Short mmCIF file of C-alpha atoms in Angstrom, two decimals:
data_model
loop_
_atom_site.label_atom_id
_atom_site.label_comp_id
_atom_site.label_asym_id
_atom_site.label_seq_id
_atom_site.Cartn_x
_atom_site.Cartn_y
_atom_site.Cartn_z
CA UNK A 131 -5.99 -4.84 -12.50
CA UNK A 132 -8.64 -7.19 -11.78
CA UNK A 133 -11.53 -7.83 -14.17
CA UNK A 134 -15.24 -7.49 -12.91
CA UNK A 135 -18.47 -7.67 -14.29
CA UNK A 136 -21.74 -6.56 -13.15
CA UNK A 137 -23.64 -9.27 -15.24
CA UNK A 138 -24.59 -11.20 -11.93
CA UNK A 139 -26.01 -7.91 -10.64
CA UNK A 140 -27.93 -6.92 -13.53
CA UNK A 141 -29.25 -10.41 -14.07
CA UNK A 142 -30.34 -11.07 -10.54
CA UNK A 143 -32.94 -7.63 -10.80
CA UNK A 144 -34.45 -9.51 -13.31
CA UNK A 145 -37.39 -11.67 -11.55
CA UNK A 146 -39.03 -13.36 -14.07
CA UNK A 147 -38.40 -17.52 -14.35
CA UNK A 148 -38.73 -19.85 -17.17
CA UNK A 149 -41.61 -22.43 -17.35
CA UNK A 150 -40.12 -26.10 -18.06
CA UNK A 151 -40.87 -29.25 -18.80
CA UNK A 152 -41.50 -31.73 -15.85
CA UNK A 153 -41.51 -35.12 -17.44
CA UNK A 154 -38.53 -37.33 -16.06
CA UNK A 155 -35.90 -38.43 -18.49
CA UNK A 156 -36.19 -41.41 -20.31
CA UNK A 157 -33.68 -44.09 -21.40
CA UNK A 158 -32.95 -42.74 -25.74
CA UNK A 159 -34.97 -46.03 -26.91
CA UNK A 160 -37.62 -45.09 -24.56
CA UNK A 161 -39.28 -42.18 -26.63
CA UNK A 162 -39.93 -41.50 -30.09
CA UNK A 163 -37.10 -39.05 -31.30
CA UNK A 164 -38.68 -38.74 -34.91
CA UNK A 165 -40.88 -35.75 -33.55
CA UNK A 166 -40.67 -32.86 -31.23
CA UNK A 167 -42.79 -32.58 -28.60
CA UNK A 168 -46.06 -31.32 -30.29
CA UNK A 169 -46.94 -27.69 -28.76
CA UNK A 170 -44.19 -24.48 -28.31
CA UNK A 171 -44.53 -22.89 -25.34
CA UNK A 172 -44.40 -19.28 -24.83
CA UNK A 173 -40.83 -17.85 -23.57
CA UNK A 174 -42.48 -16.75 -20.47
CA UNK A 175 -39.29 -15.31 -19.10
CA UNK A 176 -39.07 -12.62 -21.84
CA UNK A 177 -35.97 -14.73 -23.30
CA UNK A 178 -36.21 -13.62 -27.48
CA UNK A 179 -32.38 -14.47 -27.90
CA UNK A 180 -29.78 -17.08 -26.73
CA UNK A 181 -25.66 -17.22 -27.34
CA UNK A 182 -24.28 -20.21 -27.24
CA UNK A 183 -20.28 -20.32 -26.20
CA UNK A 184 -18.31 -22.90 -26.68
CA UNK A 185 -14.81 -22.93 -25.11
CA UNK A 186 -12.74 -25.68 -27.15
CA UNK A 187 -10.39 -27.45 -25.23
CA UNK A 188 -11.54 -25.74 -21.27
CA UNK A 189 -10.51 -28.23 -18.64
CA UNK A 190 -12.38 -27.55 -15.80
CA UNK A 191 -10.06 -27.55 -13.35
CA UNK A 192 -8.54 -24.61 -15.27
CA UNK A 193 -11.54 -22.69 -13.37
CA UNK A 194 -10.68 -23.89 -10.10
CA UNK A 195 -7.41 -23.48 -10.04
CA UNK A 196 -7.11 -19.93 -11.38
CA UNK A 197 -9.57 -18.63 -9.87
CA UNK A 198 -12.19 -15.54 -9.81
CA UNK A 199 -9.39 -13.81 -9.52
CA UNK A 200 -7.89 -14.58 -12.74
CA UNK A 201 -11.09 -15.99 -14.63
CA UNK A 202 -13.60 -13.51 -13.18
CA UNK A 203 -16.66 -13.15 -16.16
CA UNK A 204 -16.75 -17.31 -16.46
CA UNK A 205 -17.33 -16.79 -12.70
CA UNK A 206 -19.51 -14.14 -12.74
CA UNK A 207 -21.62 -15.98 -15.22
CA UNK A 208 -21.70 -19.25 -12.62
CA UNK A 209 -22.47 -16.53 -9.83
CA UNK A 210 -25.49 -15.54 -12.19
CA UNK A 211 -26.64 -18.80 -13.13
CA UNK A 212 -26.63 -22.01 -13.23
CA UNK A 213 -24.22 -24.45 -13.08
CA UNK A 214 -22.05 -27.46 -13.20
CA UNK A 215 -18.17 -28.46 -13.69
CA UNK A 216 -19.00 -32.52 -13.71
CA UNK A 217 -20.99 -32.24 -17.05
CA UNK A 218 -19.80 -34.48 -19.83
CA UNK A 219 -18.95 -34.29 -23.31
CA UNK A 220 -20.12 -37.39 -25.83
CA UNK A 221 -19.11 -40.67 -24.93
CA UNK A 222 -17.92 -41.91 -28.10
CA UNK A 223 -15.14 -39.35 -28.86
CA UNK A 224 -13.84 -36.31 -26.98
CA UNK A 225 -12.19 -34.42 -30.34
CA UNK A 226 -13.66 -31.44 -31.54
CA UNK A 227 -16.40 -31.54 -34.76
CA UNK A 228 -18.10 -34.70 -33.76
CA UNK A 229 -18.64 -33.10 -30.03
CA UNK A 230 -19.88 -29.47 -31.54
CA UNK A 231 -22.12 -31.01 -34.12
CA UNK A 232 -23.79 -32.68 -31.13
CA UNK A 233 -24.41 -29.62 -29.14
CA UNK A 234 -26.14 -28.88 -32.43
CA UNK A 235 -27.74 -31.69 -33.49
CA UNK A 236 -28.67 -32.98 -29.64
CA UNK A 237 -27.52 -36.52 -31.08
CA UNK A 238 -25.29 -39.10 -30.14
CA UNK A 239 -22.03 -39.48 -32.02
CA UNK A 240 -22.66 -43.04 -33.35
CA UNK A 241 -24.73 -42.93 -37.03
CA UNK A 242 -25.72 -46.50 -36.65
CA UNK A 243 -27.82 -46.25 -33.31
CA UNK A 244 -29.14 -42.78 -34.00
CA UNK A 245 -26.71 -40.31 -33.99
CA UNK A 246 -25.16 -38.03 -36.30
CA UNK A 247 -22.60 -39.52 -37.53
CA UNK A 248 -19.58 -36.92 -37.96
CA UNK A 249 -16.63 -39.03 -36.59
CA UNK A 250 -13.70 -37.03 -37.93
CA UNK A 251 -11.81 -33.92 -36.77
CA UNK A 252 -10.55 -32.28 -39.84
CA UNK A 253 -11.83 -30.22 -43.11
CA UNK A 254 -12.10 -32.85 -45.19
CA UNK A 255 -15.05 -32.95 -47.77
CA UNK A 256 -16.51 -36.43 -48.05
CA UNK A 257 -18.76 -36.77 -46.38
CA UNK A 258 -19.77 -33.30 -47.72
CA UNK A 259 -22.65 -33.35 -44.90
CA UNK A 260 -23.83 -34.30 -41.63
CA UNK A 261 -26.35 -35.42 -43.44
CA UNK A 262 -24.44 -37.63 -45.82
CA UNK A 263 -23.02 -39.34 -42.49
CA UNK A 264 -26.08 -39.95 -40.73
CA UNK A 265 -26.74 -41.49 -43.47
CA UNK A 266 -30.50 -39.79 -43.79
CA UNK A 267 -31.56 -35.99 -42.70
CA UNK A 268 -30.51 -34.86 -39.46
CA UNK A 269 -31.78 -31.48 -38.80
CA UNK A 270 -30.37 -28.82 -36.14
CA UNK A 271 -31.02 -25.96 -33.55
CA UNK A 272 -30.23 -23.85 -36.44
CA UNK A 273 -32.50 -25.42 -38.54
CA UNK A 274 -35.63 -25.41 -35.40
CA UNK A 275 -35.25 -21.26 -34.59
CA UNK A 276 -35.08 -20.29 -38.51
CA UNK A 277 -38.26 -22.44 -39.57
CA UNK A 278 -39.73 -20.43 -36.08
CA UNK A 279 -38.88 -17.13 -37.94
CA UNK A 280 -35.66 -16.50 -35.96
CA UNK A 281 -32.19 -15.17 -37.52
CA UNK A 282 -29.06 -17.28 -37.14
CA UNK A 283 -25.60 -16.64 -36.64
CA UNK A 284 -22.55 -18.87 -36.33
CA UNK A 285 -18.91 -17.49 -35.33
CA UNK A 286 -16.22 -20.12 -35.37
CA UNK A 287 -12.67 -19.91 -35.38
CA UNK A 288 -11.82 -23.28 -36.93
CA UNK A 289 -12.28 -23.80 -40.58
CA UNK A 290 -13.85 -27.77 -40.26
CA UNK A 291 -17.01 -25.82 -39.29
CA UNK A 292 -17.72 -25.12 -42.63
CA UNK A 293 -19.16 -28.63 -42.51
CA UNK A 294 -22.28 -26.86 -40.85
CA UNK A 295 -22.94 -24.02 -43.54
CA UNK A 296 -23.27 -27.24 -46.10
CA UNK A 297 -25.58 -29.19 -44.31
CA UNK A 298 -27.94 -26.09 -43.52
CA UNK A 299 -27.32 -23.59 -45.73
CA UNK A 300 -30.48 -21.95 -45.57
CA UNK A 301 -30.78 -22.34 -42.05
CA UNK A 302 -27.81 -20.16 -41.18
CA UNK A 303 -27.96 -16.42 -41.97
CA UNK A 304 -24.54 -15.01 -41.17
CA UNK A 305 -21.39 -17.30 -41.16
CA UNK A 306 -17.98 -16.49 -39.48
CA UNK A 307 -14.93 -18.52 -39.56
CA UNK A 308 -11.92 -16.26 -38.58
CA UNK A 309 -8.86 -18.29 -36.78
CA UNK A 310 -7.96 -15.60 -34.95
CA UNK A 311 -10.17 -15.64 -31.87
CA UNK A 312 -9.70 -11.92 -30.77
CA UNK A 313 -11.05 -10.78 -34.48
CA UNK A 314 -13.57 -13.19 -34.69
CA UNK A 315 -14.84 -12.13 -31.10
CA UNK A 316 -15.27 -8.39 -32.15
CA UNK A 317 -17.03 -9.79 -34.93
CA UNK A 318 -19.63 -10.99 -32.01
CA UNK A 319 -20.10 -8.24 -30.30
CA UNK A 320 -20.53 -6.50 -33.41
CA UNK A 321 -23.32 -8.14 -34.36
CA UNK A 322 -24.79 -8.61 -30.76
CA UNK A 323 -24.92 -4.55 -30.46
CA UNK A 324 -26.38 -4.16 -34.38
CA UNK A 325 -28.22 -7.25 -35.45
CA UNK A 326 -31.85 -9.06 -33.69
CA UNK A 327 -31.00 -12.49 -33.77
CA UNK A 328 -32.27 -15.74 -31.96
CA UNK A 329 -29.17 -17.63 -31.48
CA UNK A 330 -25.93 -16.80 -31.86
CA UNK A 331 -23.42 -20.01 -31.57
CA UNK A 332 -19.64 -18.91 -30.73
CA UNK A 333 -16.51 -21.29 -30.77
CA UNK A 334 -13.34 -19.92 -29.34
CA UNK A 335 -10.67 -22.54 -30.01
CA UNK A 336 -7.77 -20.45 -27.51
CA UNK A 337 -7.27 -22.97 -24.95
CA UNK A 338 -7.48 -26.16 -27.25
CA UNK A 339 -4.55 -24.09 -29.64
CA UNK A 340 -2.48 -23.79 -26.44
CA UNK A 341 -3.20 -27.20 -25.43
CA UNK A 342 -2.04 -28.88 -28.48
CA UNK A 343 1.00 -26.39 -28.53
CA UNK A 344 2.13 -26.42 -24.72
CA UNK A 345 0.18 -29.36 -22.96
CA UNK A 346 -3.39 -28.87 -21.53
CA UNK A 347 -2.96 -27.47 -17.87
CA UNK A 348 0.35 -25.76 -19.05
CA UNK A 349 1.17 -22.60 -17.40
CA UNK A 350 0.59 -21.06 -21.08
CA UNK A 351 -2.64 -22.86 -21.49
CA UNK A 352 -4.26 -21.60 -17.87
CA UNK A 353 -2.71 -18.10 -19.37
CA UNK A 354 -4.94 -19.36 -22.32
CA UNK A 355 -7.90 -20.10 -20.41
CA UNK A 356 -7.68 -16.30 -18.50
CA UNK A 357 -7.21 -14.27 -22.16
CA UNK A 358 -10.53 -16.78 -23.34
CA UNK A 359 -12.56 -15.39 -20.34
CA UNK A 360 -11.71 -11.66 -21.29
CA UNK A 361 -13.11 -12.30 -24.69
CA UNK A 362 -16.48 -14.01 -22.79
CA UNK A 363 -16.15 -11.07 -21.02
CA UNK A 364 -16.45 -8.91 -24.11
CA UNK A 365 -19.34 -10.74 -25.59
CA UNK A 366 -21.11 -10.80 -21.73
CA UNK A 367 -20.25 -6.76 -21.91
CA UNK A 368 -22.35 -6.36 -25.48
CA UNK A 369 -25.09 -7.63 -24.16
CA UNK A 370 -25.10 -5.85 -21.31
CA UNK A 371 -24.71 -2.57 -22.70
CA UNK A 372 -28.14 -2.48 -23.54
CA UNK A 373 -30.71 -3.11 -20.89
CA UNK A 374 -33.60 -4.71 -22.81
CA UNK A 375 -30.97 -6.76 -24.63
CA UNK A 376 -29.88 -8.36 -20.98
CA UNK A 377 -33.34 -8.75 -20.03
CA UNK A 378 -33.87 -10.94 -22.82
CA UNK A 379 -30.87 -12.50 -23.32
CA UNK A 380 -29.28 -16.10 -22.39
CA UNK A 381 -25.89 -17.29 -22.16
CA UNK A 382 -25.05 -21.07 -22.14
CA UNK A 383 -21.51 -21.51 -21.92
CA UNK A 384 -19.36 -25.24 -22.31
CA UNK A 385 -17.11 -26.99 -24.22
CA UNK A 386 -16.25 -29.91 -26.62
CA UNK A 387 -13.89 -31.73 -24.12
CA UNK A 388 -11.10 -31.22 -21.79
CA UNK A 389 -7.63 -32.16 -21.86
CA UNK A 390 -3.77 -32.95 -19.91
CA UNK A 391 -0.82 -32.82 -21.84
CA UNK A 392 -0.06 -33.23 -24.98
CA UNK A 393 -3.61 -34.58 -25.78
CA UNK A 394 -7.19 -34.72 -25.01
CA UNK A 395 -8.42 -38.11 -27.47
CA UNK A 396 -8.51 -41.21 -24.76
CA UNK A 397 -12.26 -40.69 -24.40
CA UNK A 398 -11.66 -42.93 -21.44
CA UNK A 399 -9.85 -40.20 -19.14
CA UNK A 400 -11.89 -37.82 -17.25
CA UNK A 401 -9.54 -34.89 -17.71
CA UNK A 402 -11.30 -35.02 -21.20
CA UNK A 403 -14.39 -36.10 -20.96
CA UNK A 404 -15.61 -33.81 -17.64
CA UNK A 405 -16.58 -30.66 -19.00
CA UNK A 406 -17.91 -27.21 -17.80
CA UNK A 407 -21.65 -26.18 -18.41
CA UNK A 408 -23.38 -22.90 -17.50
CA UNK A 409 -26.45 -21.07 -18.19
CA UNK A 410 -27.37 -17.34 -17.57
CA UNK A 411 -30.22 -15.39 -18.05
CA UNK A 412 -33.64 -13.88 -17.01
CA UNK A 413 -35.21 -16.21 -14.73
CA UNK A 414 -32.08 -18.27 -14.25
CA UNK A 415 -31.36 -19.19 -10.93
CA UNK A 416 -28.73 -17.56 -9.40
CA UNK A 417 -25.60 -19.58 -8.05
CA UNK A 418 -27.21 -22.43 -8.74
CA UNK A 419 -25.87 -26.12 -8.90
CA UNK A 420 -27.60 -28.27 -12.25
CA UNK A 421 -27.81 -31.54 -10.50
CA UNK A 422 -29.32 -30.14 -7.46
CA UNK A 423 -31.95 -28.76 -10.09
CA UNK A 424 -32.66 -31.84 -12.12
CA UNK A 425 -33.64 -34.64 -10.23
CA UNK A 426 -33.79 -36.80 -13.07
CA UNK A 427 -30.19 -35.94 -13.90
CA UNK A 428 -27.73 -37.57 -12.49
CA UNK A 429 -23.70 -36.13 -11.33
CA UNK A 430 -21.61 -38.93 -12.56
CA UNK A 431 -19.13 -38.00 -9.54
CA UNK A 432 -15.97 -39.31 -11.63
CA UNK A 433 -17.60 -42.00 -13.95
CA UNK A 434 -17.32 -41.86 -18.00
CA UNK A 435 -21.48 -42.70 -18.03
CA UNK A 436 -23.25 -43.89 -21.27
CA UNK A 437 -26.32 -43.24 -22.87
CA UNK A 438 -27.89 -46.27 -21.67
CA UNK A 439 -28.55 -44.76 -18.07
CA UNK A 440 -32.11 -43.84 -17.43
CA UNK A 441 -30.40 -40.70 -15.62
CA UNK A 442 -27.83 -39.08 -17.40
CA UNK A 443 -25.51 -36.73 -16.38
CA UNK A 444 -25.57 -32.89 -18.22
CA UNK A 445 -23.61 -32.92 -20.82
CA UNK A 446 -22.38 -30.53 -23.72
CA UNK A 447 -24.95 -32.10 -26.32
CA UNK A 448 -28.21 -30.69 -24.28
CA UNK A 449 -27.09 -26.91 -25.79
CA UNK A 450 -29.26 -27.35 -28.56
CA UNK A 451 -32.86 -28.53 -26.97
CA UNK A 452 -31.77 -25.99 -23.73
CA UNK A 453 -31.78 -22.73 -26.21
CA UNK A 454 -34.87 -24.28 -27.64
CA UNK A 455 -36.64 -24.44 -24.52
CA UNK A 456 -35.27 -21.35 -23.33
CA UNK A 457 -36.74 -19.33 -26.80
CA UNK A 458 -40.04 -21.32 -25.83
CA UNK A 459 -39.64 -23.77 -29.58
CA UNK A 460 -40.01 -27.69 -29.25
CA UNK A 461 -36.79 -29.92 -29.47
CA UNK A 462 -34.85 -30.47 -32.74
CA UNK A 463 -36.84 -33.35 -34.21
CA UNK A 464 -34.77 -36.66 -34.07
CA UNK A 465 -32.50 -35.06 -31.00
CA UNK A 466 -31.67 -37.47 -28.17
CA UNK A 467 -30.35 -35.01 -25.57
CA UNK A 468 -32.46 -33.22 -23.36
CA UNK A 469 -35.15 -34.27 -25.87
CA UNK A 470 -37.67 -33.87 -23.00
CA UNK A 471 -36.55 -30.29 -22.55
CA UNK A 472 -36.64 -31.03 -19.27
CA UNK A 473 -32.85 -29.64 -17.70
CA UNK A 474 -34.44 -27.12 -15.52
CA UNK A 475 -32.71 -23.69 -15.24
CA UNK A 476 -34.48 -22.79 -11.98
CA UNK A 477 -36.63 -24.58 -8.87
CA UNK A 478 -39.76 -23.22 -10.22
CA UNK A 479 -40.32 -24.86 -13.41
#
């Protein structure tokens, strides 16, 4: 039986839109990224809470190929909002931690020209911080909504992402790290239906498991990719079981990197560095394409990119200034991506 939603309905009755930034994007040594911009704006779209989904390991193409059919809330969320399947991951690396701690951090990968600095995929313990790689303090989107007043949540289903509870501890009120992604998704929707929070930051590491197991694009991973939308569909379904909650909610959705066969590390091959990224939410515009939004962003048709382009293509490390701008806070001070705040959700802003 076919899996349906009615988040596109219920999101396109709500008709309020989100006031952006305008400035154009600017080259990373172009602006001063030791500061957020100076004033918060007001959410004027209502938007009090944003959850954050990343899909570890979701090839694109997984989308295409099976279909609404067979991947119906990921397209019900594109047919609610906005969208791309060009966006791109880092350029340095397309492995796991050092691609999620820039969707947090909105840096680079690279500690010696700015960014973060977390260049390893596993649970080891030195460096103890991201911190301790950057080699000075790197702060987060965690970090930005608690000093606002806003509650914190992260749900991961790897255990290397205890490297974020250590580097802001206080900046992170609930931590979950369960491996199984079906327990640690009722864990979400647990807390979607009885806590207030701001953000909410979800891995689900399905597809990736599959991937490494069966070869990215398997038959068993694109059966991968269709249980991983059920459990998005789950988490979609919490928040839409209460109508104020869905009128002030936001969805991004994307993921650390791609993959085909047995692997997904040449950062070089664009079945791992082309990614998925979509946004949903009051004031969102429905059906919407990214790039034909953002003028000053650039689809990379089939091209790796690097930061140096004055107009860079979306990519999986503007989560963290996008959920800023969508709560109405300033960027994570020292980000890089989407710094500006200025990847537009709708034609308004």
């Amino acid at each position: 039986m076919q899996k349906r939603s009615p988040l596109a309905a219920l999101l396109a009755s709500v008709l309020v839109t989100l006031t952006g930034a305008q400035a154009c994007a600017v080259a990373p040594a172009e602006h001063d990224r030791r500061a957020a911009p100076a004033a918060p704006r007001a959410a004027e779209s209502g938007i009090t809470s944003v959850v954050a989904i990343s899909l570890d390991g979701l090839n694109p193409t997984a989308l295409t190929r099976l279909g609404r059919g067979r991947t119906p809330y990921l397209h019900d969320l594109m047919d609610a909002g906005a969208s791309t399947l060009n966006a791109r991951t880092e350029h340095e690396l397309t492995i796991t931690l050092p691609n999620h701690t820039g969707m947090v951090t909105g840096r680079r990968i690279q500690a010696s020209t700015g960014g973060h600095g977390v260049t390893w995929n596993d649970d080891r313990r030195r460096p103890a911080t991201v911190q301790a790689a950057a080699g000075g303090p790197v702060e987060s989107v965690f970090t930005s909504v608690h000093e606002s007043g806003g509650s914190t949540a992260l749900f991961a289903s790897k255990t290397k992402f205890s490297l974020w509870k250590r580097s802001w501890p206080a900046s992170l009120d609930l931590t979950r790290i369960r491996l199984d992604n079906t327990v640690l998704t009722r864990s979400v929707v647990r807390d979607v239906r009885r806590e207030d929070r701001a953000l909410r930051f979800v891995h689900l590491s399905l597809p990736d498991n599959v991937g490494h197991e069966r070869g990215f694009m398997s038959r068993a991973y694109l059966e991968a990719v269709e249980e991983v939308d059920g459990l998005v569909g789950e988490i979609v379904d919490s928040v839409e079981s209460d109508p104020t909650r869905a009128g002030s909610t936001a969805i991004i959705v994307t993921s650390d990197h791609g993959g085909r066969g047995a692997s997904h590390s040449d950062a070089r091959s664009i079945e791992n560095y082309r990614i998925a990224f979509v946004v949903a939410g009051p004031g969102v515009d429905a059906g919407a394409d990214l790039y034909d939004l953002n003028d000053d962003y650039k689809n990379p048709g089939n091209r790796r990119t690097t930061y140096d382009q004055r107009r860079q293509p979306v990519r999986n490390g503007d989560v963290a200034n996008l959920a800023l701008d969508l709560l109405g806070l300033p960027a994570v001070p020292g980000s890089e991506h989407n710094f500006l705040q200025d990847l537009d959700v709708s034609a308004t802003e």
